[in-house]
Amino acid sequence: MAVKAQVLYDFTAEPGNNELSVQEGEMLTVMNQAVGGGWVEAQNSKGQTGLVPEDYIQQINNSEASGTQQPAQAYQGSIDYYDDDGEWDEESDDSKSPSGYSWSQSDGGGGAAQQGAAAHHPRKISLNKFPGLSKTPNPEVYLLKNYMCAENDRLPIYMGEVGPVWLYPQTQLDCVVAHPKKGTKMYGLKSYIEYQIAPNTTHKSVNHRYKHFDWLYERLLEKFGCAIPIPSLPDKQVTGRFEDEFIKMRMERLQGWMSRMCRHPVVSNSEVFQLFLTYKDEKDWKEGKRKAEKDERVGVMVFSTMDPEMRELDPTEVEKKCETFSHFSRSMDDGVKDLLAVGHLHWKRCAGPLQKEYQRIGKAFQSLSSVFNTSAYQGEATLTDALTATGKTYEEIAEIVAGQPKKDLHFLLETNNEYKGLLGCFPDLIGVHRAAIEKVKEADRLVAMNKIGPQDKQTMQKNLSTMSYALQAEMNHFHSNRIYDYNRVMQLYLQEQVQFYETIAGKLKHALSQYTTL
Amino acid sequence: MAVKAQVLYDFTAEPGNNELSVQEGEMLTVMNQAVGGGWVEAQNSKGQTGLVPEDYIQQINNSEASGTQQPAQAYQGSIDYYDDDGEWDEESDDSKSPSGYSWSQSDGGGGAAQQGAAAHHPRKISLNKFPGLSKTPNPEVYLLKNYMCAENDRLPIYMGEVGPVWLYPQTQLDCVVAHPKKGTKMYGLKSYIEYQIAPNTTHKSVNHRYKHFDWLYERLLEKFGCAIPIPSLPDKQVTGRFEDEFIKMRMERLQGWMSRMCRHPVVSNSEVFQLFLTYKDEKDWKEGKRKAEKDERVGVMVFSTMDPEMRELDPTEVEKKCETFSHFSRSMDDGVKDLLAVGHLHWKRCAGPLQKEYQRIGKAFQSLSSVFNTSAYQGEATLTDALTATGKTYEEIAEIVAGQPKKDLHFLLETNNEYKGLLGCFPDLIGVHRAAIEKVKEADRLVAMNKIGPQDKQTMQKNLSTMSYALQAEMNHFHSNRIYDYNRVMQLYLQEQVQFYETIAGKLKHALSQYTTL
């Protein structure tokens, strides 16, 4: 009956969750392998029992253990994601796909260090960003037709001060993601987190689990992915799912993702997004989901709903604009990645060697003070007290230095991570446009071959012009948000940096005041 | 005639000094080996000629070179100090000995990095601190006699508030070491530095070269080395002898050494020290030198001039006090070395990785700003200007961070280096006392063996008591100076640290002010 197992990775149990904390190398007795959902029930050497992720242990072919013996290799190398919410995929309409842009903890700046065991855990990351589309979506199906949009489906593009722009709503939609609440399944054996989302348009909040966000992401990507960058959701996370720190981090990132979607005039106004934010009841939600999944104006066909009320652009002009955006987004991608790399390094330095160094400086002053205290010389006290205080101040500075990145660098890195995600979508956007430009270039040949008529070529050019206006509107949206975001985050960063240096200066001033004035 | 030689170490010529800059690995032709003073005249491949230290080159047994061939091994391994001032030892009364406490550039904090070639230069460091004495001076010659001092030779020890103390003068002697002046020898071929020393007691300054300081050090060590820690002079230095930075550093350290000697009531009042500071002319100096070198009250005999006007101490009491001081000086030595190690590491970090990191942060902001500038989006200028300014601010911070140790850590490390030097003298001081304690312990046996009389034992105890009072007076002098020095240097350090953090905060505040207020 009892099968022995060795723990491969540290795992910290959530209190009240029937889980068992285990440490790497520890030996366990597996009590029940049929718990399901990637969990086994196990007992440690102290006799404590609880649930442990089955990927975290390796069963041992132990001749002393009676009963069924599991071959050890059956568990080796099988470490993998288990279902995100730790539950069975009982809802068959929940299609899942790994996120394309890996918004991993380490990208988020130092988070990896906080999530010890997670760092040991290998991940499967798929790079396929368009589950419903081929590598570069073929714009042909869109280009050859003439479209007349129903008014409620129509996405107008206007000429604004900065060039083509989307139609912006009078009041910008926003929402608050808050109050993460633990729900349970499996008769209380397993739990998940439900977030409350409160839009500023209604007075009613809705509840969603991560898997619902994921469903929304899939729908938005499918529908708008050719015209609008839809950044991935924050990365899935196995270990410490219920640790406060992790919940806070995921919520913060879901908030960031939702705010960005709310800020987008096209996305925020879409039926599927509105459904997510304002569904009335379970029935409403289920019906809305089914409808959204049947939407046919997805992929390149999204352009068929777009209606720029401007002169038609020449294909040469289109190509030029496309190249300008391509160049900008690649350069910004490099710049953002550089800043992220520099920032991560600085974070590591602050929380690692620099913290240790200030601690050592603090300790060196304190040990000198201790030695001085043994001098048996009178009139020693003022100096040794001041030296001790100085040492303690440097120890405090060590903690301030180590904690500072969370206060400022964190937001700078988060913002740049968001932009890395957005910029990662641009090659696909640009790719669709380039493919369309090529198609229109081929049009003359196709006309000569009688494959299409001269009218068709004009239609293609008109549609290409629409695509270009959409890209311009999107770039202008991107630029205006970028200026706002970087302005905001740089101010936040600098404000915190100023406070950081002023705090340290203040502490050192206080330490200084304790010496005898000469 | 021409002998080929390969350069072993980089050497930078002093302008106007007939020297030739050479680089490691470079081939030279030796033109004249008979220049003397450790120099050869050589020609490089460009045809430039000049003086090069002979220890920096290795002559090659080159069959192509005609004339006398020097065996290569004659120069291998012969790298050594050459005469400090680069001159012949024409003054035969100048006895030289390498300094015991290596006050090297790297101990001085970061200086090694500035003196590139010096780091390659292997050094001979002798650990013999008492050239005229055996490893532990034998106190027997002193212990067995009764002394009556001449009044002008007498070194009184009084009971002060803190215990036994030396007699302190009404006005403390001090001097200023300044105005380093280059002098030349060898018909202008070689140069040396002469320092001006101005004591606060006379209105006349005297000139001394490093070798004269070295002579003074030897005399003080010989005379007082058993009773008073005489720290070594700043380390000798080959490369860049005339570089401004080095001259400044050596002068600063000679100043520190002289000030410490001036502050010592026994040393500063001694005939040899007064001679050094106040000799009238060359004749006066030479006569004084000869007299000092003939002084017989040196080594352990210095105690014979000491006169504590206090009750005789019991040998057990002496031993206890000796152990107390021994323990304190060892602990402080550890503490000081720890602080030095931590400080050097911090210096390296500030001037190395940390500077680079702030530079990279600065560059990352600036490149992002450059990318933003290419957006062709209007209303970009305020953000890009502010971002560029922020980037430049972090580049400035990088320089401030790298330059800061010179402003604060430098003095902290210099002071600790001085104390490391002083503490390095204590084991010898303690050793003499321990040897004397052992001698007195043996006295009973010697009395029984009729080797000494009972009266002799009493004399020994009285003399041991004198030694102990001297050690106590010295420890009290050490403690009072230590409290003063550390109080001063810690305040200086913290003042500069406060200013450092405030300066950075100010710069960041200014950068922050350039963003658009949200």
mmCIF file of N, CA, C and O in Angstrom, chain B residues 442-484:
data_model
loop_
_atom_site.group_PDB
_atom_site.id
_atom_site.type_symbol
_atom_site.label_atom_id
_atom_site.label_comp_id
_atom_site.label_asym_id
_atom_site.label_seq_id
_atom_site.Cartn_x
_atom_site.Cartn_y
_atom_site.Cartn_z
ATOM 1 N N GLU B 442 61.982 34.202 36.942
ATOM 2 C CA GLU B 442 63.160 33.352 37.107
ATOM 3 C C GLU B 442 64.068 33.818 38.244
ATOM 4 O O GLU B 442 64.974 33.092 38.653
ATOM 5 N N ALA B 443 63.812 35.070 38.677
ATOM 6 C CA ALA B 443 64.740 35.704 39.628
ATOM 7 C C ALA B 443 64.984 34.867 40.884
ATOM 8 O O ALA B 443 66.134 34.703 41.319
ATOM 9 N N ASP B 444 63.926 34.271 41.455
ATOM 10 C CA ASP B 444 64.075 33.450 42.658
ATOM 11 C C ASP B 444 65.109 32.359 42.457
ATOM 12 O O ASP B 444 65.980 32.125 43.310
ATOM 13 N N ARG B 445 64.980 31.660 41.288
ATOM 14 C CA ARG B 445 65.905 30.582 40.974
ATOM 15 C C ARG B 445 67.340 31.118 40.876
ATOM 16 O O ARG B 445 68.292 30.522 41.379
ATOM 17 N N LEU B 446 67.461 32.283 40.237
ATOM 18 C CA LEU B 446 68.786 32.888 40.065
ATOM 19 C C LEU B 446 69.387 33.301 41.406
ATOM 20 O O LEU B 446 70.592 33.167 41.623
ATOM 21 N N VAL B 447 68.527 33.755 42.306
ATOM 22 C CA VAL B 447 69.001 34.113 43.648
ATOM 23 C C VAL B 447 69.522 32.853 44.339
ATOM 24 O O VAL B 447 70.616 32.833 44.907
ATOM 25 N N ALA B 448 68.734 31.755 44.250
ATOM 26 C CA ALA B 448 69.115 30.486 44.870
ATOM 27 C C ALA B 448 70.439 29.969 44.314
ATOM 28 O O ALA B 448 71.254 29.379 45.017
ATOM 29 N N MET B 449 70.644 30.199 42.987
ATOM 30 C CA MET B 449 71.870 29.732 42.342
ATOM 31 C C MET B 449 73.035 30.699 42.569
ATOM 32 O O MET B 449 74.103 30.536 41.978
ATOM 33 N N ASN B 450 72.731 31.743 43.376
ATOM 34 C CA ASN B 450 73.756 32.745 43.660
ATOM 35 C C ASN B 450 74.223 33.509 42.424
ATOM 36 O O ASN B 450 75.301 34.089 42.403
ATOM 37 N N LYS B 451 73.428 33.439 41.368
ATOM 38 C CA LYS B 451 73.794 34.193 40.165
ATOM 39 C C LYS B 451 73.511 35.677 40.356
ATOM 40 O O LYS B 451 74.171 36.522 39.784
ATOM 41 N N ILE B 452 72.432 35.942 41.112
ATOM 42 C CA ILE B 452 72.142 37.332 41.467
ATOM 43 C C ILE B 452 71.833 37.403 42.949
ATOM 44 O O ILE B 452 71.453 36.393 43.553
ATOM 45 N N GLY B 453 71.980 38.565 43.523
ATOM 46 C CA GLY B 453 71.681 38.732 44.931
ATOM 47 C C GLY B 453 70.221 39.077 45.133
ATOM 48 O O GLY B 453 69.531 39.407 44.161
ATOM 49 N N PRO B 454 69.700 38.987 46.390
ATOM 50 C CA PRO B 454 68.292 39.338 46.667
ATOM 51 C C PRO B 454 68.015 40.785 46.296
ATOM 52 O O PRO B 454 66.918 41.136 45.887
ATOM 53 N N GLN B 455 69.033 41.632 46.428
ATOM 54 C CA GLN B 455 68.892 43.041 46.078
ATOM 55 C C GLN B 455 68.636 43.206 44.577
ATOM 56 O O GLN B 455 67.841 44.029 44.148
ATOM 57 N N ASP B 456 69.332 42.328 43.797
ATOM 58 C CA ASP B 456 69.155 42.367 42.347
ATOM 59 C C ASP B 456 67.719 42.060 41.961
ATOM 60 O O ASP B 456 67.156 42.651 41.040
ATOM 61 N N LYS B 457 67.113 41.111 42.702
ATOM 62 C CA LYS B 457 65.732 40.744 42.396
ATOM 63 C C LYS B 457 64.818 41.949 42.605
ATOM 64 O O LYS B 457 63.926 42.228 41.802
ATOM 65 N N GLN B 458 65.074 42.662 43.691
ATOM 66 C CA GLN B 458 64.265 43.856 43.978
ATOM 67 C C GLN B 458 64.450 44.905 42.891
ATOM 68 O O GLN B 458 63.493 45.558 42.460
ATOM 69 N N THR B 459 65.687 45.062 42.409
ATOM 70 C CA THR B 459 65.969 45.994 41.316
ATOM 71 C C THR B 459 65.180 45.594 40.070
ATOM 72 O O THR B 459 64.559 46.421 39.402
ATOM 73 N N MET B 460 65.195 44.276 39.799
ATOM 74 C CA MET B 460 64.477 43.776 38.616
ATOM 75 C C MET B 460 62.992 44.107 38.723
ATOM 76 O O MET B 460 62.366 44.537 37.755
ATOM 77 N N GLN B 461 62.428 43.877 39.918
ATOM 78 C CA GLN B 461 60.995 44.144 40.110
ATOM 79 C C GLN B 461 60.682 45.609 39.938
ATOM 80 O O GLN B 461 59.683 45.973 39.334
ATOM 81 N N LYS B 462 61.611 46.442 40.460
ATOM 82 C CA LYS B 462 61.402 47.881 40.330
ATOM 83 C C LYS B 462 61.448 48.278 38.850
ATOM 84 O O LYS B 462 60.606 49.059 38.369
ATOM 85 N N ASN B 463 62.421 47.734 38.135
ATOM 86 C CA ASN B 463 62.549 48.070 36.714
ATOM 87 C C ASN B 463 61.361 47.544 35.900
ATOM 88 O O ASN B 463 60.892 48.205 34.966
ATOM 89 N N LEU B 464 60.894 46.335 36.255
ATOM 90 C CA LEU B 464 59.717 45.784 35.572
ATOM 91 C C LEU B 464 58.516 46.692 35.796
ATOM 92 O O LEU B 464 57.729 46.953 34.870
ATOM 93 N N SER B 465 58.409 47.187 37.040
ATOM 94 C CA SER B 465 57.324 48.100 37.368
ATOM 95 C C SER B 465 57.401 49.347 36.488
ATOM 96 O O SER B 465 56.398 49.828 35.965
ATOM 97 N N THR B 466 58.626 49.856 36.288
ATOM 98 C CA THR B 466 58.824 51.020 35.419
ATOM 99 C C THR B 466 58.349 50.717 33.999
ATOM 100 O O THR B 466 57.655 51.517 33.371
ATOM 101 N N MET B 467 58.732 49.538 33.494
ATOM 102 C CA MET B 467 58.307 49.137 32.149
ATOM 103 C C MET B 467 56.792 49.114 32.054
ATOM 104 O O MET B 467 56.209 49.532 31.055
ATOM 105 N N SER B 468 56.161 48.603 33.109
ATOM 106 C CA SER B 468 54.704 48.500 33.088
ATOM 107 C C SER B 468 54.057 49.876 33.093
ATOM 108 O O SER B 468 53.091 50.115 32.366
ATOM 109 N N TYR B 469 54.625 50.784 33.893
ATOM 110 C CA TYR B 469 54.080 52.148 33.892
ATOM 111 C C TYR B 469 54.235 52.789 32.509
ATOM 112 O O TYR B 469 53.354 53.506 32.031
ATOM 113 N N ALA B 470 55.389 52.505 31.886
ATOM 114 C CA ALA B 470 55.605 53.033 30.535
ATOM 115 C C ALA B 470 54.545 52.493 29.571
ATOM 116 O O ALA B 470 53.973 53.237 28.775
ATOM 117 N N LEU B 471 54.283 51.188 29.688
ATOM 118 C CA LEU B 471 53.272 50.581 28.801
ATOM 119 C C LEU B 471 51.900 51.183 29.076
ATOM 120 O O LEU B 471 51.138 51.478 28.149
ATOM 121 N N GLN B 472 51.603 51.396 30.358
ATOM 122 C CA GLN B 472 50.300 51.984 30.693
ATOM 123 C C GLN B 472 50.189 53.423 30.181
ATOM 124 O O GLN B 472 49.157 53.813 29.635
ATOM 125 N N ALA B 473 51.284 54.170 30.348
ATOM 126 C CA ALA B 473 51.272 55.551 29.849
ATOM 127 C C ALA B 473 51.072 55.550 28.337
ATOM 128 O O ALA B 473 50.309 56.345 27.789
ATOM 129 N N GLU B 474 51.754 54.602 27.678
ATOM 130 C CA GLU B 474 51.642 54.523 26.220
ATOM 131 C C GLU B 474 50.233 54.109 25.804
ATOM 132 O O GLU B 474 49.670 54.645 24.853
ATOM 133 N N MET B 475 49.647 53.144 26.522
ATOM 134 C CA MET B 475 48.293 52.701 26.192
ATOM 135 C C MET B 475 47.308 53.849 26.394
ATOM 136 O O MET B 475 46.398 54.042 25.593
ATOM 137 N N ASN B 476 47.493 54.611 27.472
ATOM 138 C CA ASN B 476 46.595 55.739 27.706
ATOM 139 C C ASN B 476 46.757 56.813 26.628
ATOM 140 O O ASN B 476 45.767 57.405 26.188
ATOM 141 N N HIS B 477 48.022 57.000 26.217
ATOM 142 C CA HIS B 477 48.254 57.929 25.107
ATOM 143 C C HIS B 477 47.548 57.424 23.845
ATOM 144 O O HIS B 477 46.857 58.177 23.146
ATOM 145 N N PHE B 478 47.711 56.126 23.601
ATOM 146 C CA PHE B 478 47.087 55.488 22.428
ATOM 147 C C PHE B 478 45.569 55.648 22.482
ATOM 148 O O PHE B 478 44.942 56.046 21.506
ATOM 149 N N HIS B 479 44.973 55.337 23.636
ATOM 150 C CA HIS B 479 43.509 55.407 23.759
ATOM 151 C C HIS B 479 43.003 56.829 23.536
ATOM 152 O O HIS B 479 42.017 57.032 22.829
ATOM 153 N N SER B 480 43.683 57.799 24.141
ATOM 154 C CA SER B 480 43.176 59.166 24.008
ATOM 155 C C SER B 480 43.274 59.641 22.563
ATOM 156 O O SER B 480 42.361 60.281 22.042
ATOM 157 N N ASN B 481 44.376 59.263 21.891
ATOM 158 C CA ASN B 481 44.509 59.606 20.471
ATOM 159 C C ASN B 481 43.489 58.875 19.616
ATOM 160 O O ASN B 481 42.923 59.444 18.682
ATOM 161 N N ARG B 482 43.288 57.613 19.944
ATOM 162 C CA ARG B 482 42.339 56.789 19.193
ATOM 163 C C ARG B 482 40.944 57.399 19.261
ATOM 164 O O ARG B 482 40.253 57.531 18.231
ATOM 165 N N ILE B 483 40.521 57.793 20.461
ATOM 166 C CA ILE B 483 39.186 58.381 20.601
ATOM 167 C C ILE B 483 39.090 59.668 19.787
ATOM 168 O O ILE B 483 38.126 59.890 19.057
ATOM 169 N N TYR B 484 40.138 60.471 19.859
ATOM 170 C CA TYR B 484 40.153 61.710 19.086
ATOM 171 C C TYR B 484 40.103 61.413 17.581
ATOM 172 O O TYR B 484 39.276 61.950 16.848
#
